[in-house]
PDB file of C-alpha atoms in Angstrom:
ATOM      1  CA  UNK A 786      11.924 -52.133  13.476  1.00 52.00           C
ATOM      2  CA  UNK A 787      12.655 -53.191  17.075  1.00 47.00           C
ATOM      3  CA  UNK A 788      15.549 -55.262  16.188  1.00 49.00           C
ATOM      4  CA  UNK A 789      17.007 -52.587  13.655  1.00 49.00           C
ATOM      5  CA  UNK A 790      16.660 -49.848  16.411  1.00 44.00           C
ATOM      6  CA  UNK A 791      18.386 -52.144  19.161  1.00 43.00           C
ATOM      7  CA  UNK A 792      21.005 -52.933  16.662  1.00 48.00           C
ATOM      8  CA  UNK A 793      21.671 -49.257  16.159  1.00 45.00           C
ATOM      9  CA  UNK A 794      21.615 -48.174  19.839  1.00 40.00           C
ATOM     10  CA  UNK A 795      24.127 -51.375  20.509  1.00 44.00           C
ATOM     11  CA  UNK A 796      26.314 -49.971  17.886  1.00 42.00           C
ATOM     12  CA  UNK A 797      26.480 -46.412  19.319  1.00 43.00           C
ATOM     13  CA  UNK A 798      27.238 -47.746  22.890  1.00 40.00           C
ATOM     14  CA  UNK A 799      30.025 -50.068  21.669  1.00 41.00           C
ATOM     15  CA  UNK A 800      31.724 -47.294  19.818  1.00 41.00           C
ATOM     16  CA  UNK A 801      31.133 -44.653  22.731  1.00 43.00           C
ATOM     17  CA  UNK A 802      32.307 -47.223  25.450  1.00 39.00           C
ATOM     18  CA  UNK A 803      35.522 -47.861  22.977  1.00 44.00           C
ATOM     19  CA  UNK A 804      35.991 -44.021  22.426  1.00 45.00           C
ATOM     20  CA  UNK A 805      35.769 -42.969  26.191  1.00 42.00           C
ATOM     21  CA  UNK A 806      38.527 -45.971  27.146  1.00 43.00           C
ATOM     22  CA  UNK A 807      41.101 -44.866  24.766  1.00 45.00           C
ATOM     23  CA  UNK A 808      43.555 -42.361  26.094  1.00 42.00           C
ATOM     24  CA  UNK A 809      44.155 -39.000  23.811  1.00 43.00           C
ATOM     25  CA  UNK A 810      46.737 -39.516  21.345  1.00 43.00           C
ATOM     26  CA  UNK A 811      47.621 -42.877  22.420  1.00 43.00           C
ATOM     27  CA  UNK A 812      48.895 -45.248  19.453  1.00 46.00           C
ATOM     28  CA  UNK A 813      45.968 -47.455  19.945  1.00 65.00           C
ATOM     29  CA  UNK A 814      45.711 -51.288  19.375  1.00 85.00           C
ATOM     30  CA  UNK A 815      42.260 -52.061  18.725  1.00 87.00           C
ATOM     31  CA  UNK A 816      40.732 -55.426  19.297  1.00 89.00           C
ATOM     32  CA  UNK A 817      39.017 -57.344  16.688  1.00 86.00           C
ATOM     33  CA  UNK A 818      35.687 -56.531  18.741  1.00 90.00           C
ATOM     34  CA  UNK A 819      36.320 -52.821  18.629  1.00 93.00           C
ATOM     35  CA  UNK A 820      37.298 -52.892  14.951  1.00 92.00           C
ATOM     36  CA  UNK A 821      33.963 -54.714  14.288  1.00 92.00           C
ATOM     37  CA  UNK A 822      31.863 -52.421  16.395  1.00 94.00           C
ATOM     38  CA  UNK A 823      33.402 -49.590  14.638  1.00 95.00           C
ATOM     39  CA  UNK A 824      32.837 -51.342  10.936  1.00 94.00           C
ATOM     40  CA  UNK A 825      29.032 -52.095  11.865  1.00 95.00           C
ATOM     41  CA  UNK A 826      28.632 -48.398  12.335  1.00 96.00           C
ATOM     42  CA  UNK A 827      30.326 -47.189   9.056  1.00 96.00           C
ATOM     43  CA  UNK A 828      28.807 -50.121   7.053  1.00 95.00           C
ATOM     44  CA  UNK A 829      25.167 -50.201   8.269  1.00 96.00           C
ATOM     45  CA  UNK A 830      24.278 -47.645  10.995  1.00 96.00           C
ATOM     46  CA  UNK A 831      25.087 -43.973   9.498  1.00 96.00           C
ATOM     47  CA  UNK A 832      23.455 -42.354   6.301  1.00 96.00           C
ATOM     48  CA  UNK A 833      25.094 -42.623   3.254  1.00 96.00           C
ATOM     49  CA  UNK A 834      26.270 -39.072   3.346  1.00 96.00           C
ATOM     50  CA  UNK A 835      27.742 -39.222   6.735  1.00 96.00           C
ATOM     51  CA  UNK A 836      29.521 -42.649   5.442  1.00 95.00           C
ATOM     52  CA  UNK A 837      30.951 -40.358   2.597  1.00 94.00           C
ATOM     53  CA  UNK A 838      32.220 -37.742   5.480  1.00 95.00           C
ATOM     54  CA  UNK A 839      34.016 -40.766   7.090  1.00 95.00           C
ATOM     55  CA  UNK A 840      35.417 -42.064   3.781  1.00 93.00           C
ATOM     56  CA  UNK A 841      36.726 -38.494   3.257  1.00 91.00           C
ATOM     57  CA  UNK A 842      38.298 -38.341   6.637  1.00 90.00           C
ATOM     58  CA  UNK A 843      39.467 -41.909   7.462  1.00 83.00           C
ATOM     59  CA  UNK A 844      43.124 -40.577   8.333  1.00 82.00           C
ATOM     60  CA  UNK A 845      42.778 -40.969  12.343  1.00 83.00           C
ATOM     61  CA  UNK A 846      42.035 -43.070  15.316  1.00 88.00           C
ATOM     62  CA  UNK A 847      40.267 -46.473  14.687  1.00 89.00           C
ATOM     63  CA  UNK A 848      39.407 -45.714  10.985  1.00 91.00           C
ATOM     64  CA  UNK A 849      42.911 -45.755   9.730  1.00 91.00           C
ATOM     65  CA  UNK A 850      42.840 -49.800  10.416  1.00 90.00           C
ATOM     66  CA  UNK A 851      40.168 -50.236   7.694  1.00 91.00           C
ATOM     67  CA  UNK A 852      40.879 -50.803   4.169  1.00 89.00           C
ATOM     68  CA  UNK A 853      40.138 -47.802   2.266  1.00 89.00           C
ATOM     69  CA  UNK A 854      42.094 -47.973  -0.855  1.00 83.00           C
ATOM     70  CA  UNK A 855      41.539 -49.375  -4.038  1.00 76.00           C
ATOM     71  CA  UNK A 856      37.629 -48.424  -4.013  1.00 77.00           C
ATOM     72  CA  UNK A 857      36.720 -48.922  -7.716  1.00 74.00           C
ATOM     73  CA  UNK A 858      33.131 -47.285  -7.156  1.00 73.00           C
ATOM     74  CA  UNK A 859      30.798 -49.390  -9.570  1.00 77.00           C
ATOM     75  CA  UNK A 860      32.280 -51.844 -11.568  1.00 77.00           C
ATOM     76  CA  UNK A 861      30.006 -53.233 -14.208  1.00 74.00           C
ATOM     77  CA  UNK A 862      30.248 -56.306 -16.281  1.00 74.00           C
ATOM     78  CA  UNK A 863      31.259 -55.145 -19.751  1.00 77.00           C
ATOM     79  CA  UNK A 864      28.004 -56.454 -21.150  1.00 81.00           C
ATOM     80  CA  UNK A 865      25.763 -54.091 -19.300  1.00 76.00           C
ATOM     81  CA  UNK A 866      28.337 -51.072 -19.147  1.00 73.00           C
ATOM     82  CA  UNK A 867      26.934 -49.152 -22.293  1.00 76.00           C
ATOM     83  CA  UNK A 868      23.344 -49.532 -20.954  1.00 74.00           C
ATOM     84  CA  UNK A 869      24.287 -48.776 -17.160  1.00 75.00           C
ATOM     85  CA  UNK A 870      26.696 -46.015 -17.669  1.00 73.00           C
ATOM     86  CA  UNK A 871      23.865 -43.358 -17.100  1.00 71.00           C
ATOM     87  CA  UNK A 872      23.588 -44.482 -13.656  1.00 75.00           C
ATOM     88  CA  UNK A 873      27.094 -45.409 -12.818  1.00 76.00           C
ATOM     89  CA  UNK A 874      28.154 -42.051 -11.648  1.00 81.00           C
ATOM     90  CA  UNK A 875      25.018 -41.491  -9.804  1.00 85.00           C
ATOM     91  CA  UNK A 876      25.695 -44.555  -7.454  1.00 88.00           C
ATOM     92  CA  UNK A 877      29.339 -44.230  -6.909  1.00 89.00           C
ATOM     93  CA  UNK A 878      29.109 -43.315  -3.137  1.00 92.00           C
ATOM     94  CA  UNK A 879      26.956 -46.396  -2.556  1.00 94.00           C
ATOM     95  CA  UNK A 880      29.375 -48.330  -4.483  1.00 92.00           C
ATOM     96  CA  UNK A 881      32.238 -47.294  -1.971  1.00 93.00           C
ATOM     97  CA  UNK A 882      29.826 -48.293   0.833  1.00 95.00           C
ATOM     98  CA  UNK A 883      29.715 -51.457  -0.941  1.00 92.00           C
ATOM     99  CA  UNK A 884      33.349 -51.715  -1.389  1.00 91.00           C
ATOM    100  CA  UNK A 885      34.054 -50.889   2.317  1.00 92.00           C
ATOM    101  CA  UNK A 886      31.857 -53.839   3.430  1.00 92.00           C
ATOM    102  CA  UNK A 887      33.616 -56.144   1.131  1.00 88.00           C
ATOM    103  CA  UNK A 888      36.987 -55.270   1.765  1.00 88.00           C
ATOM    104  CA  UNK A 889      36.498 -55.198   5.610  1.00 90.00           C
ATOM    105  CA  UNK A 890      34.143 -57.678   6.347  1.00 88.00           C
ATOM    106  CA  UNK A 891      35.184 -60.247   3.521  1.00 78.00           C
ATOM    107  CA  UNK A 892      38.674 -60.494   2.327  1.00 67.00           C
ATOM    108  CA  UNK A 893      40.262 -57.907   3.862  1.00 62.00           C
ATOM    109  CA  UNK A 894      40.202 -57.587   7.580  1.00 66.00           C
ATOM    110  CA  UNK A 895      37.720 -60.654   7.581  1.00 75.00           C
ATOM    111  CA  UNK A 896      35.585 -59.103  10.297  1.00 82.00           C
ATOM    112  CA  UNK A 897      32.438 -61.411   9.425  1.00 79.00           C
ATOM    113  CA  UNK A 898      33.280 -63.359   6.350  1.00 73.00           C
ATOM    114  CA  UNK A 899      29.931 -65.135   5.998  1.00 78.00           C
ATOM    115  CA  UNK A 900      26.750 -65.125   3.927  1.00 84.00           C
ATOM    116  CA  UNK A 901      24.795 -63.111   6.387  1.00 87.00           C
ATOM    117  CA  UNK A 902      27.185 -60.333   6.417  1.00 88.00           C
ATOM    118  CA  UNK A 903      27.423 -60.578   2.484  1.00 90.00           C
ATOM    119  CA  UNK A 904      23.826 -60.426   2.405  1.00 92.00           C
ATOM    120  CA  UNK A 905      23.593 -57.464   5.097  1.00 93.00           C
ATOM    121  CA  UNK A 906      25.983 -55.491   2.696  1.00 93.00           C
ATOM    122  CA  UNK A 907      24.291 -56.053  -0.603  1.00 93.00           C
ATOM    123  CA  UNK A 908      20.957 -55.094   1.339  1.00 96.00           C
ATOM    124  CA  UNK A 909      22.464 -51.996   2.379  1.00 96.00           C
ATOM    125  CA  UNK A 910      24.003 -51.130  -1.205  1.00 94.00           C
ATOM    126  CA  UNK A 911      20.220 -51.485  -2.470  1.00 94.00           C
ATOM    127  CA  UNK A 912      19.135 -49.339   0.291  1.00 95.00           C
ATOM    128  CA  UNK A 913      21.959 -46.833  -0.349  1.00 95.00           C
ATOM    129  CA  UNK A 914      20.678 -46.909  -4.321  1.00 91.00           C
ATOM    130  CA  UNK A 915      17.206 -46.349  -3.443  1.00 91.00           C
ATOM    131  CA  UNK A 916      18.175 -43.542  -1.240  1.00 92.00           C
ATOM    132  CA  UNK A 917      20.387 -41.668  -4.054  1.00 92.00           C
ATOM    133  CA  UNK A 918      17.360 -42.315  -6.442  1.00 89.00           C
ATOM    134  CA  UNK A 919      14.942 -40.708  -4.040  1.00 89.00           C
ATOM    135  CA  UNK A 920      17.266 -37.677  -3.598  1.00 89.00           C
ATOM    136  CA  UNK A 921      19.015 -37.236  -6.706  1.00 81.00           C
ATOM    137  CA  UNK A 922      16.602 -38.422  -9.527  1.00 80.00           C
ATOM    138  CA  UNK A 923      13.838 -36.387 -10.933  1.00 80.00           C
ATOM    139  CA  UNK A 924      10.350 -38.084  -9.774  1.00 80.00           C
ATOM    140  CA  UNK A 925       9.543 -38.657 -13.590  1.00 76.00           C
ATOM    141  CA  UNK A 926      12.771 -40.765 -14.021  1.00 73.00           C
ATOM    142  CA  UNK A 927      12.599 -42.583 -10.734  1.00 72.00           C
ATOM    143  CA  UNK A 928      10.862 -45.748 -12.210  1.00 72.00           C
ATOM    144  CA  UNK A 929      14.000 -46.103 -14.542  1.00 71.00           C
ATOM    145  CA  UNK A 930      16.397 -45.431 -11.499  1.00 76.00           C
TER     146      UNK A 930
END
């Protein structure tokens, strides 16, 4: 609990310091550390609805440096698509966040392309799916979710 809170506070402070040092309207050149600090906030430290707001408005500032294109939502293996299609649209937002993580930590910007971050991105994906089930699925059907 303390470790996660410390991580959130650290990420918020990093972004606050970054934003306070950027001149208004400047064509900014961002360091790898600044990009990683902002990616950490987007991928792990904001709610899923806040992530979707950032996703929808990623056209300015540091956020333009991230890979936001080609997100395909929940790509499912052909074998399970017929039985999982019911849930496919339900989890689209969680899948977009997962795509953000893989594209920007992994092959895209390669901010932290290692097993630790892959596991962290996958854990956040599961957390976001559980959040979605709790918010959008009837209590009687949550066991299936």
